[in-house]
């Protein structure tokens, strides 16, 4: 066995496009997926599969189409963002159809497309802003989501009408914005970042058409960021300016204005466009800027549950996360962060981005989904309870996170496995089955696992014929030890860049068993105060919820009791109240200890995704556990 694999320039990597089958909870019938290139298929079952299926049935398919079409029929808006909802829903619906092959959903997608383009004016505009208010506030932002939706339809169907609609809308936009016209940095809010995020569909359209005018417009956007009015997204990243210190505002009246350069969601959306610009041009400075920005976000903003921001802006949130921040962990931020990470992984092959993606998935994202899948929370605090957000802006039911949350969930199939030539990579461990082409052979991989409840993953490899290829298995950064067996024989391997590499000739029925060490970790709050501690096991944050161990208040001082090895011992507890994971652990309660002795208790912790899933004060929870202050310890 060799640990060598052929490497490829990151921006030339062609990754697997996933399609597949869908298992609807309570339904034994399997629905065939659509036929796409090479007939690749994926089925995700188990806990993640149930969440995906619920979301498709209860949120994506159940959406009232007229609610997001109606704004396009009335071009009177001057301020708000109603036109983002169609594109957000539409891109999630296309991804859901690619995954599930649900023909009923496809019909809804077709209808939504036809209803939207029927609103396009003769000059190409699709939107709801009055003629006198074009380019104000969220107008170009809404056009961006419309473009992304139409491009996804063209990629799905090959339809030329959608491509022509994209070109007409973008050509019209270029007649209003650009050299000699309006400065894109001065349109909309937040130093033009919402408007500038149109960069992503501009480059995607260039990739399809190869028309130079679109690449020229993309270059105008990127280079104009460095103008006096621009958000300096490239130079600030290269110069390591923290994202929370980019044009900060101290006046609350300017928080929701052009002056604020800290807006998290919109900033990341611009960097996503910069990834696409790098892929199209190969100009390394832009990849360097993106990676520097992501490193700063990880180092200074992303909290233990894999998301961040307060009042939708960066705020040095990593060190401040044990404090109860206002309006934290917006689901739009979580979704954009996960999409950003996945796109960057697909560009660089660096496993640290998938490590971050996984933590966001199992904590921030899954916690935001209502137990029956019909909605998403707008904010998900680390301490408090969950509730539905109010409709916005003037919509009957929708708010931005309800439209964005499904997009994050539908990233999972494309993140779980990737392949190219003679290399298959497993990034996410989940009960699943995938069929893909490896060179000229069909290969089926089937995972049997309840990960991350346990660390054991069994992978059956079934090539259509005996075939030599490389299998890469991700070893998460939190994993201290792992065991690997192939056909019941132990394999000694050292993880290289976050992966173990199996390079061999595979036969039908070959089995790989990977066992990851799921040791619990007690983590001190990043502010260094020692005032708070949290518990993680594998990628999952464990949480106090007042439904479990109610005899000790959720806000009481509780110190984890460590064993001789310095670890907290967890014992799996019986399931109750529909909770995914429950563990018992020993703690010392209160501040009344004398002679170093305190009141020892056993408390039950649950996974963060299950904490607060009663969606109300009856299931109040806390991640960061307050610790007793001892003035004797400096």
XYZ file of C-alpha atoms in Angstrom:
634
model
C 0.000 0.000 0.000
C 1.296 3.456 -0.871
C 0.425 6.834 0.551
C 1.133 8.599 -2.716
C -1.647 10.070 -4.778
C -1.541 12.245 -7.841
C -2.157 15.922 -7.080
C -3.958 18.394 -9.296
C -4.090 22.197 -9.436
C -6.942 23.068 -7.084
C -8.771 25.350 -9.471
C -8.848 22.650 -12.168
C -10.420 19.988 -9.937
C -13.725 18.751 -11.297
C -15.839 17.477 -8.448
C -18.708 15.062 -8.400
C -22.197 16.366 -9.177
C -24.547 14.459 -6.940
C -27.972 13.164 -7.714
C -29.781 10.410 -5.949
C -32.720 8.882 -4.227
C -34.935 10.096 -1.441
C -36.454 8.150 1.411
C -39.402 9.978 2.901
C -39.952 9.209 6.587
C -42.773 6.735 6.945
C -42.605 5.736 3.282
C -40.901 2.603 2.007
C -41.065 3.607 -1.637
C -37.809 4.830 -3.170
C -38.124 7.521 -5.774
C -35.602 7.389 -8.632
C -33.409 10.434 -9.024
C -33.013 12.426 -12.231
C -30.554 11.184 -14.834
C -27.460 13.366 -14.899
C -23.880 12.903 -16.024
C -22.626 9.361 -15.373
C -25.782 8.467 -13.425
C -24.300 9.219 -9.977
C -26.653 8.625 -7.067
C -26.633 9.191 -3.338
C -28.988 8.163 -0.567
C -28.512 9.586 2.916
C -30.487 7.889 5.657
C -30.283 7.819 9.435
C -30.528 11.044 11.429
C -29.195 13.352 8.715
C -31.297 11.706 6.029
C -34.452 12.189 8.096
C -33.655 15.879 8.575
C -33.071 16.345 4.842
C -36.276 14.511 3.927
C -38.322 16.467 6.441
C -36.982 19.727 5.083
C -37.786 18.791 1.497
C -41.327 17.709 2.327
C -42.305 20.190 5.031
C -40.380 23.335 4.014
C -39.285 23.279 0.366
C -42.240 21.509 -1.234
C -44.757 23.099 1.123
C -43.740 26.666 0.261
C -46.544 28.886 -1.027
C -45.168 29.936 -4.404
C -47.349 33.035 -4.752
C -45.798 34.513 -1.604
C -42.402 34.984 -3.237
C -43.688 35.660 -6.786
C -46.075 38.437 -5.740
C -43.401 41.099 -4.983
C -42.125 40.933 -8.576
C -45.575 41.958 -9.825
C -45.525 45.299 -7.986
C -42.548 47.537 -8.806
C -43.092 50.048 -6.012
C -40.415 49.083 -3.459
C -37.851 51.633 -2.288
C -36.143 49.940 0.683
C -36.687 46.227 1.411
C -35.508 42.807 0.237
C -38.589 40.794 -0.794
C -36.964 39.708 -4.075
C -34.302 37.600 -2.359
C -36.846 34.936 -1.393
C -37.507 33.497 -4.850
C -33.829 32.840 -5.564
C -33.113 31.402 -2.141
C -36.064 29.033 -2.311
C -35.403 28.177 -5.944
C -31.750 27.198 -5.459
C -32.712 24.977 -2.518
C -35.518 23.405 -4.563
C -33.191 22.637 -7.482
C -30.663 21.045 -5.110
C -33.467 19.077 -3.444
C -34.669 17.798 -6.816
C -31.136 16.815 -7.856
C -30.906 14.844 -4.623
C -34.398 13.350 -4.486
C -35.669 13.089 -8.045
C -39.098 14.128 -6.761
C -41.107 14.856 -9.931
C -43.744 16.745 -7.990
C -41.021 19.113 -6.847
C -39.714 19.403 -10.411
C -43.154 20.544 -11.568
C -43.160 23.186 -8.850
C -39.689 24.327 -9.941
C -40.841 24.605 -13.567
C -43.870 26.645 -12.546
C -41.809 28.944 -10.327
C -39.426 29.564 -13.227
C -42.213 30.380 -15.673
C -43.974 32.678 -13.226
C -40.778 34.584 -12.512
C -39.618 35.215 -16.078
C -43.131 36.343 -16.948
C -42.359 39.397 -14.778
C -39.215 40.370 -16.728
C -39.621 43.767 -18.376
C -38.652 44.505 -21.967
C -35.389 46.132 -20.838
C -34.439 43.011 -18.824
C -35.219 44.083 -15.259
C -36.544 41.501 -12.801
C -37.269 43.001 -9.402
C -39.723 44.999 -7.359
C -38.050 48.393 -7.012
C -39.674 51.482 -8.454
C -37.952 52.969 -11.520
C -36.861 55.933 -9.418
C -35.376 53.685 -6.712
C -33.241 51.327 -8.790
C -29.923 50.422 -7.134
C -31.143 51.568 -3.707
C -30.796 49.421 -0.595
C -31.422 45.743 -1.532
C -32.257 46.035 -5.240
C -29.039 44.551 -6.654
C -28.921 42.020 -3.786
C -32.314 40.720 -4.909
C -31.126 40.591 -8.528
C -28.193 38.439 -7.356
C -30.498 35.780 -5.935
C -32.668 35.898 -9.043
C -29.572 35.322 -11.188
C -28.403 32.427 -8.995
C -31.813 30.786 -9.261
C -32.033 31.182 -13.038
C -28.483 29.880 -13.514
C -29.295 26.828 -11.371
C -32.313 26.141 -13.603
C -30.194 26.405 -16.739
C -27.628 23.995 -15.289
C -30.378 21.580 -14.297
C -32.303 21.580 -17.575
C -30.077 23.076 -20.266
C -32.980 25.426 -20.940
C -32.006 28.392 -23.166
C -34.877 30.630 -22.055
C -33.454 30.807 -18.535
C -29.988 31.632 -19.877
C -31.392 34.444 -22.009
C -33.259 35.808 -18.982
C -29.990 35.807 -17.000
C -28.147 37.646 -19.754
C -30.906 40.236 -20.155
C -31.040 40.930 -16.415
C -27.283 41.194 -16.079
C -26.907 43.288 -19.237
C -29.542 45.663 -17.848
C -27.669 45.835 -14.532
C -24.425 46.598 -16.371
C -26.195 49.478 -18.108
C -26.844 51.022 -14.676
C -23.684 50.126 -12.740
C -20.018 50.191 -13.681
C -17.429 52.458 -15.279
C -19.091 55.721 -16.264
C -22.299 54.748 -14.436
C -23.159 54.290 -10.754
C -20.357 53.157 -8.435
C -21.413 49.732 -7.140
C -19.780 50.515 -3.780
C -22.208 53.399 -3.303
C -25.333 51.361 -4.033
C -27.294 49.702 -1.290
C -26.006 49.262 2.265
C -22.862 48.138 4.103
C -20.302 49.846 1.848
C -21.839 48.233 -1.194
C -21.186 44.635 -0.083
C -24.752 43.370 -0.695
C -24.639 44.795 -4.227
C -21.058 43.599 -4.838
C -22.042 40.041 -3.969
C -23.574 39.879 -7.459
C -19.982 38.947 -8.378
C -20.792 35.245 -7.876
C -23.495 34.898 -10.575
C -21.563 37.264 -12.878
C -18.610 34.849 -12.915
C -20.906 31.821 -13.178
C -22.486 33.357 -16.271
C -19.046 34.049 -17.738
C -18.138 30.394 -17.196
C -21.212 29.351 -19.204
C -20.989 31.877 -22.043
C -17.286 32.791 -22.118
C -18.399 36.315 -23.039
C -15.611 38.670 -22.057
C -17.928 41.502 -21.001
C -19.046 39.482 -17.991
C -15.505 38.764 -16.840
C -14.717 42.457 -17.350
C -17.663 43.415 -15.139
C -16.506 40.927 -12.506
C -13.035 42.475 -12.582
C -14.560 45.940 -12.211
C -16.355 44.807 -9.031
C -13.241 43.234 -7.510
C -10.839 46.051 -8.370
C -13.358 48.721 -7.347
C -13.423 47.266 -3.809
C -10.057 48.971 -3.321
C -11.328 52.420 -4.349
C -11.774 55.103 -1.635
C -15.447 54.209 -1.123
C -14.907 50.450 -1.313
C -14.924 47.830 1.464
C -11.239 46.911 0.812
C -12.070 43.199 0.892
C -8.809 42.121 -0.721
C -6.301 44.450 0.953
C -7.925 44.179 4.385
C -7.751 40.387 4.194
C -4.143 40.303 2.980
C -3.164 42.813 5.678
C -4.953 40.725 8.330
C -7.398 43.434 9.393
C -9.911 41.616 11.661
C -13.339 41.357 10.096
C -14.841 43.019 13.192
C -12.633 46.068 12.641
C -13.556 46.779 9.030
C -15.189 50.219 8.998
C -16.795 49.742 12.435
C -19.592 52.063 13.548
C -20.077 53.327 17.088
C -23.367 55.060 16.466
C -26.337 52.648 16.781
C -28.244 54.813 14.301
C -25.690 53.834 11.631
C -25.733 50.095 12.356
C -28.165 49.285 9.523
C -26.564 51.677 7.042
C -23.986 52.090 4.307
C -21.317 53.040 6.876
C -21.142 49.636 8.614
C -18.450 47.385 7.099
C -18.797 44.493 9.586
C -21.932 42.808 8.145
C -21.146 39.094 8.274
C -23.520 37.494 5.757
C -22.895 40.038 2.991
C -19.119 40.092 3.489
C -18.900 36.318 3.139
C -21.146 36.464 0.067
C -18.615 38.781 -1.583
C -15.770 36.404 -0.741
C -17.761 33.549 -2.280
C -17.829 35.547 -5.490
C -14.084 36.100 -5.151
C -13.566 32.314 -5.006
C -15.390 32.046 -8.354
C -13.307 34.916 -9.764
C -10.125 33.116 -8.718
C -11.316 29.909 -10.354
C -12.013 31.780 -13.587
C -8.728 33.704 -13.666
C -6.249 31.647 -11.650
C -4.909 34.881 -10.098
C -3.450 33.701 -6.793
C -3.807 36.988 -4.909
C -7.560 36.464 -4.741
C -7.332 32.959 -3.290
C -4.823 34.291 -0.762
C -7.312 37.004 0.226
C -10.140 34.510 0.621
C -8.079 32.120 2.742
C -6.784 34.976 4.898
C -10.349 36.178 5.488
C -11.521 32.687 6.411
C -8.602 32.212 8.787
C -9.473 35.473 10.529
C -13.144 34.499 10.788
C -12.191 31.117 12.301
C -9.655 32.654 14.689
C -11.746 35.592 15.888
C -15.437 35.012 15.207
C -16.697 31.429 14.878
C -18.011 30.077 18.158
C -17.972 26.579 19.587
C -21.152 25.652 17.664
C -19.763 26.706 14.293
C -21.439 30.035 13.612
C -21.226 33.597 14.824
C -22.093 37.289 14.553
C -24.232 39.437 16.823
C -26.953 41.668 15.423
C -25.783 40.117 12.124
C -22.267 41.640 12.304
C -18.812 40.411 13.266
C -17.923 41.504 16.799
C -14.835 39.530 17.952
C -17.373 36.867 18.750
C -15.029 33.979 19.496
C -13.579 35.518 22.654
C -16.958 36.979 23.646
C -19.097 33.906 23.026
C -19.684 32.999 26.693
C -21.484 36.315 27.093
C -25.097 36.341 25.964
C -24.857 38.280 22.727
C -27.840 39.956 21.135
C -29.375 38.249 18.086
C -26.570 35.749 17.636
C -26.029 32.865 15.213
C -28.370 34.073 12.476
C -29.184 31.048 10.295
C -28.331 33.116 7.197
C -24.821 33.513 8.639
C -24.590 29.774 9.355
C -25.723 28.865 5.851
C -23.368 31.298 4.127
C -20.459 30.194 6.312
C -21.070 26.536 5.414
C -21.407 27.265 1.684
C -18.285 29.422 1.859
C -16.331 26.614 3.561
C -17.506 23.982 1.087
C -16.620 26.123 -1.927
C -13.198 26.811 -0.476
C -12.658 23.105 0.206
C -13.583 22.317 -3.399
C -10.996 24.861 -4.491
C -8.124 23.861 -2.199
C -8.796 20.270 -1.004
C -7.835 21.430 2.529
C -9.516 19.277 5.140
C -9.666 22.023 7.780
C -12.555 23.568 5.881
C -14.541 20.338 6.071
C -13.720 20.066 9.790
C -15.294 23.490 10.282
C -18.213 22.577 8.004
C -18.953 19.479 10.079
C -19.042 21.383 13.378
C -21.410 23.952 11.851
C -23.600 21.171 10.470
C -24.054 19.168 13.667
C -24.508 22.177 15.923
C -25.463 25.555 14.457
C -27.447 24.256 11.471
C -29.257 21.245 12.934
C -30.203 23.257 16.015
C -31.914 25.880 13.841
C -34.380 23.417 12.285
C -37.782 23.002 13.886
C -38.341 19.389 15.048
C -40.931 18.776 12.315
C -38.841 20.510 9.645
C -41.379 23.151 8.604
C -39.311 26.190 9.574
C -35.922 27.464 10.734
C -35.075 29.725 13.642
C -33.787 33.165 12.743
C -31.347 33.252 15.676
C -29.962 30.382 17.751
C -28.286 31.635 20.946
C -25.794 29.630 22.973
C -27.923 30.302 26.029
C -31.687 30.740 26.043
C -34.408 29.074 24.012
C -35.497 28.812 20.382
C -38.486 30.362 18.707
C -39.826 31.137 15.267
C -38.814 34.441 13.727
C -41.303 37.040 12.572
C -42.118 37.368 8.857
C -40.109 40.008 7.008
C -40.289 42.399 5.204
C -44.026 42.510 4.686
C -44.153 38.821 3.728
C -47.036 36.684 4.967
C -44.904 33.970 6.541
C -41.314 34.030 5.299
C -38.236 35.466 6.898
C -34.755 35.347 5.402
C -33.553 32.341 7.415
C -36.543 30.186 6.505
C -35.499 30.624 2.886
C -31.767 30.164 3.511
C -31.754 27.272 5.997
C -32.785 24.636 3.421
C -29.929 25.734 1.173
C -27.480 24.775 3.935
C -29.086 21.387 4.508
C -28.951 20.621 0.785
C -25.168 21.106 0.822
C -24.743 17.806 2.674
C -24.967 15.434 -0.334
C -22.305 17.351 -2.253
C -20.037 17.552 0.801
C -20.229 13.897 1.867
C -18.285 12.351 -1.023
C -16.136 13.726 -3.819
C -14.413 11.899 -6.651
C -12.171 12.545 -9.611
C -10.408 10.095 -11.888
C -9.151 7.269 -9.607
C -9.712 9.034 -6.282
C -12.733 8.901 -3.949
C -12.817 11.050 -0.823
C -15.114 10.496 2.165
C -15.612 13.763 4.004
C -18.735 13.158 6.097
C -19.531 9.978 7.978
C -23.240 9.255 7.837
C -25.502 6.318 7.031
C -25.509 6.506 3.245
C -25.059 4.834 -0.114
C -23.411 6.418 -3.131
C -22.816 5.216 -6.677
C -20.237 6.960 -8.827
C -17.941 6.550 -11.790
C -14.271 5.908 -11.103
C -12.501 5.987 -14.443
C -14.462 3.440 -16.510
C -15.961 1.515 -13.581
C -19.060 1.971 -11.421
C -18.289 1.978 -7.713
C -20.841 1.761 -4.904
C -19.875 2.765 -1.371
C -22.223 2.032 1.504
C -21.649 3.457 4.974
C -23.147 1.767 8.015
C -22.800 3.992 11.045
C -24.620 6.004 13.683
C -21.801 8.565 13.745
C -21.416 10.888 15.600
C -23.270 8.993 18.354
C -20.420 6.520 18.065
C -17.137 6.627 16.198
C -17.465 3.346 14.293
C -17.927 3.574 10.534
C -18.187 0.510 8.282
C -17.732 1.155 4.565
C -18.535 -1.550 2.036
C -16.826 -1.060 -1.314
C -18.486 -2.594 -4.369
C -16.841 -1.845 -7.716
C -18.597 -3.284 -10.762
C -15.316 -5.025 -11.547
C -12.014 -5.465 -9.737
C -10.497 -2.032 -9.879
C -7.497 -0.103 -8.523
C -8.252 3.308 -7.072
C -7.519 5.444 -4.030
C -9.895 5.889 -1.105
C -9.307 8.843 1.238
C -10.960 8.923 4.650
C -11.082 12.161 6.644
C -9.676 12.076 10.166
C -11.260 15.024 12.017
C -8.855 17.390 13.742
C -10.389 16.676 17.165
C -9.676 12.918 16.856
C -6.622 11.856 18.901
C -6.568 8.201 17.864
C -8.214 5.984 15.296
C -8.180 2.365 14.203
C -8.413 1.230 10.605
C -9.145 -2.241 9.260
C -9.564 -3.516 5.709
C -11.213 -6.929 5.375
C -10.645 -7.565 9.095
C -6.913 -6.843 8.884
C -5.467 -3.907 10.795
C -3.920 -1.245 8.612
C -1.200 0.987 9.984
C -1.516 4.419 8.470
C -0.652 7.954 9.398
C -3.083 10.714 8.529
C -1.679 12.995 5.844
C -3.215 16.486 5.626
C -6.232 15.252 7.563
C -6.827 12.029 5.602
C -5.785 8.398 5.709
C -5.156 7.075 2.235
C -5.961 3.566 1.021
C -4.455 2.849 -2.389
C -5.263 -0.692 -3.507
C -7.123 -2.902 -5.933
C -10.703 -3.192 -4.696
C -13.099 -6.098 -5.158
C -16.839 -6.333 -4.541
C -17.580 -6.861 -0.861
C -14.399 -5.298 0.476
C -14.978 -3.725 3.878
C -13.234 -0.860 5.589
C -13.853 -0.271 9.290
C -12.774 3.064 10.706
C -13.120 3.676 14.445
C -12.629 7.239 15.637
C -11.846 8.129 19.246
C -14.888 10.098 20.472
C -13.338 11.316 23.728
C -15.141 14.168 25.480
C -13.326 17.475 25.806
C -13.844 20.136 28.447
C -13.151 23.494 26.852
C -12.491 26.737 28.692
C -14.121 29.855 27.296
C -11.760 31.568 24.799
C -11.637 34.832 26.743
C -9.169 33.114 29.115
C -11.103 34.128 32.211
C -11.831 30.607 33.412
C -15.366 31.760 34.222
C -17.053 29.324 31.840
C -16.531 25.793 30.505
C -18.219 23.760 27.771
C -18.211 20.099 26.762
C -17.711 18.633 23.288
C -17.728 15.031 22.166
C -16.477 14.454 18.643
C -17.937 17.303 16.539
C -20.955 17.715 18.836
C -21.382 20.337 21.555
C -23.092 18.935 24.654
C -25.520 21.191 26.441
C -27.528 21.600 29.617
C -31.295 21.743 29.025
C -33.713 22.385 31.905
C -35.812 19.400 30.833
C -32.964 17.153 32.019
C -31.655 17.190 35.599
C -34.172 19.887 36.603
C -33.088 19.570 40.249
C -30.071 21.750 39.371
C -30.897 25.065 37.737
C -29.497 25.507 34.228
C -27.644 28.657 35.317
C -26.150 27.135 38.485
C -22.385 26.862 38.930
C -21.394 23.345 37.827
C -17.770 22.239 37.636
C -16.966 19.128 35.542
C -15.374 16.398 37.649
C -12.399 14.944 35.785
C -10.917 11.465 36.224
C -7.242 10.636 36.808
C -6.533 11.083 33.112
C -7.954 14.579 33.291
C -11.073 13.748 31.305
C -14.795 13.998 31.909
C -16.403 10.567 31.814
C -19.656 10.323 29.847
C -22.179 7.508 30.154
C -24.885 7.257 27.513
C -28.333 7.917 28.998
C -31.674 6.511 27.797
C -33.384 8.511 25.058
C -36.280 10.714 26.100
C -38.373 13.547 24.655
C -37.136 12.847 21.126
C -33.556 13.811 21.957
C -30.817 12.593 19.640
C -27.997 12.182 22.190
C -28.029 12.111 25.995
C -25.081 11.544 28.317
C -24.667 11.548 32.079
C -21.588 13.079 33.693
C -20.424 14.015 37.184
C -20.245 17.635 38.296
C -19.652 19.561 41.494
C -22.428 22.063 42.123
C -22.352 25.477 43.748
C -19.843 27.700 45.508
C -20.278 26.363 49.056
C -17.386 23.900 49.085
C -15.247 23.654 52.166
C -12.103 21.597 52.398
C -12.178 21.263 48.595
C -15.355 19.223 48.884
C -18.568 20.149 47.144
C -21.946 18.648 46.414
C -21.384 16.063 43.698
C -24.223 15.351 41.283
C -24.803 13.499 38.058
C -26.207 15.759 35.351
C -27.603 14.867 31.953
C -26.275 16.670 28.885
C -27.808 16.561 25.413
C -26.531 17.408 21.961
C -26.872 21.081 20.995
C -29.183 20.253 18.096
C -31.678 18.705 20.537
C -31.276 21.348 23.246
C -34.190 23.740 23.165
C -36.110 21.660 20.642
C -39.294 22.352 22.558
C -39.039 25.807 20.943
C -40.007 27.832 23.962
C -38.953 28.718 27.531
C -39.905 25.237 28.773
C -36.746 23.914 27.112
C -34.229 26.563 28.070
C -30.607 25.529 27.584
C -27.014 26.635 28.148
C -23.752 25.745 26.363
C -21.223 27.664 28.469
C -21.446 26.421 32.042
C -20.596 29.045 34.700
C -17.620 28.122 36.872
C -16.999 29.171 40.461
C -14.541 32.034 40.913
C -11.711 31.300 43.340
C -9.564 34.348 44.249
C -6.811 32.009 45.439
C -6.165 30.991 41.842
C -4.549 33.743 39.769
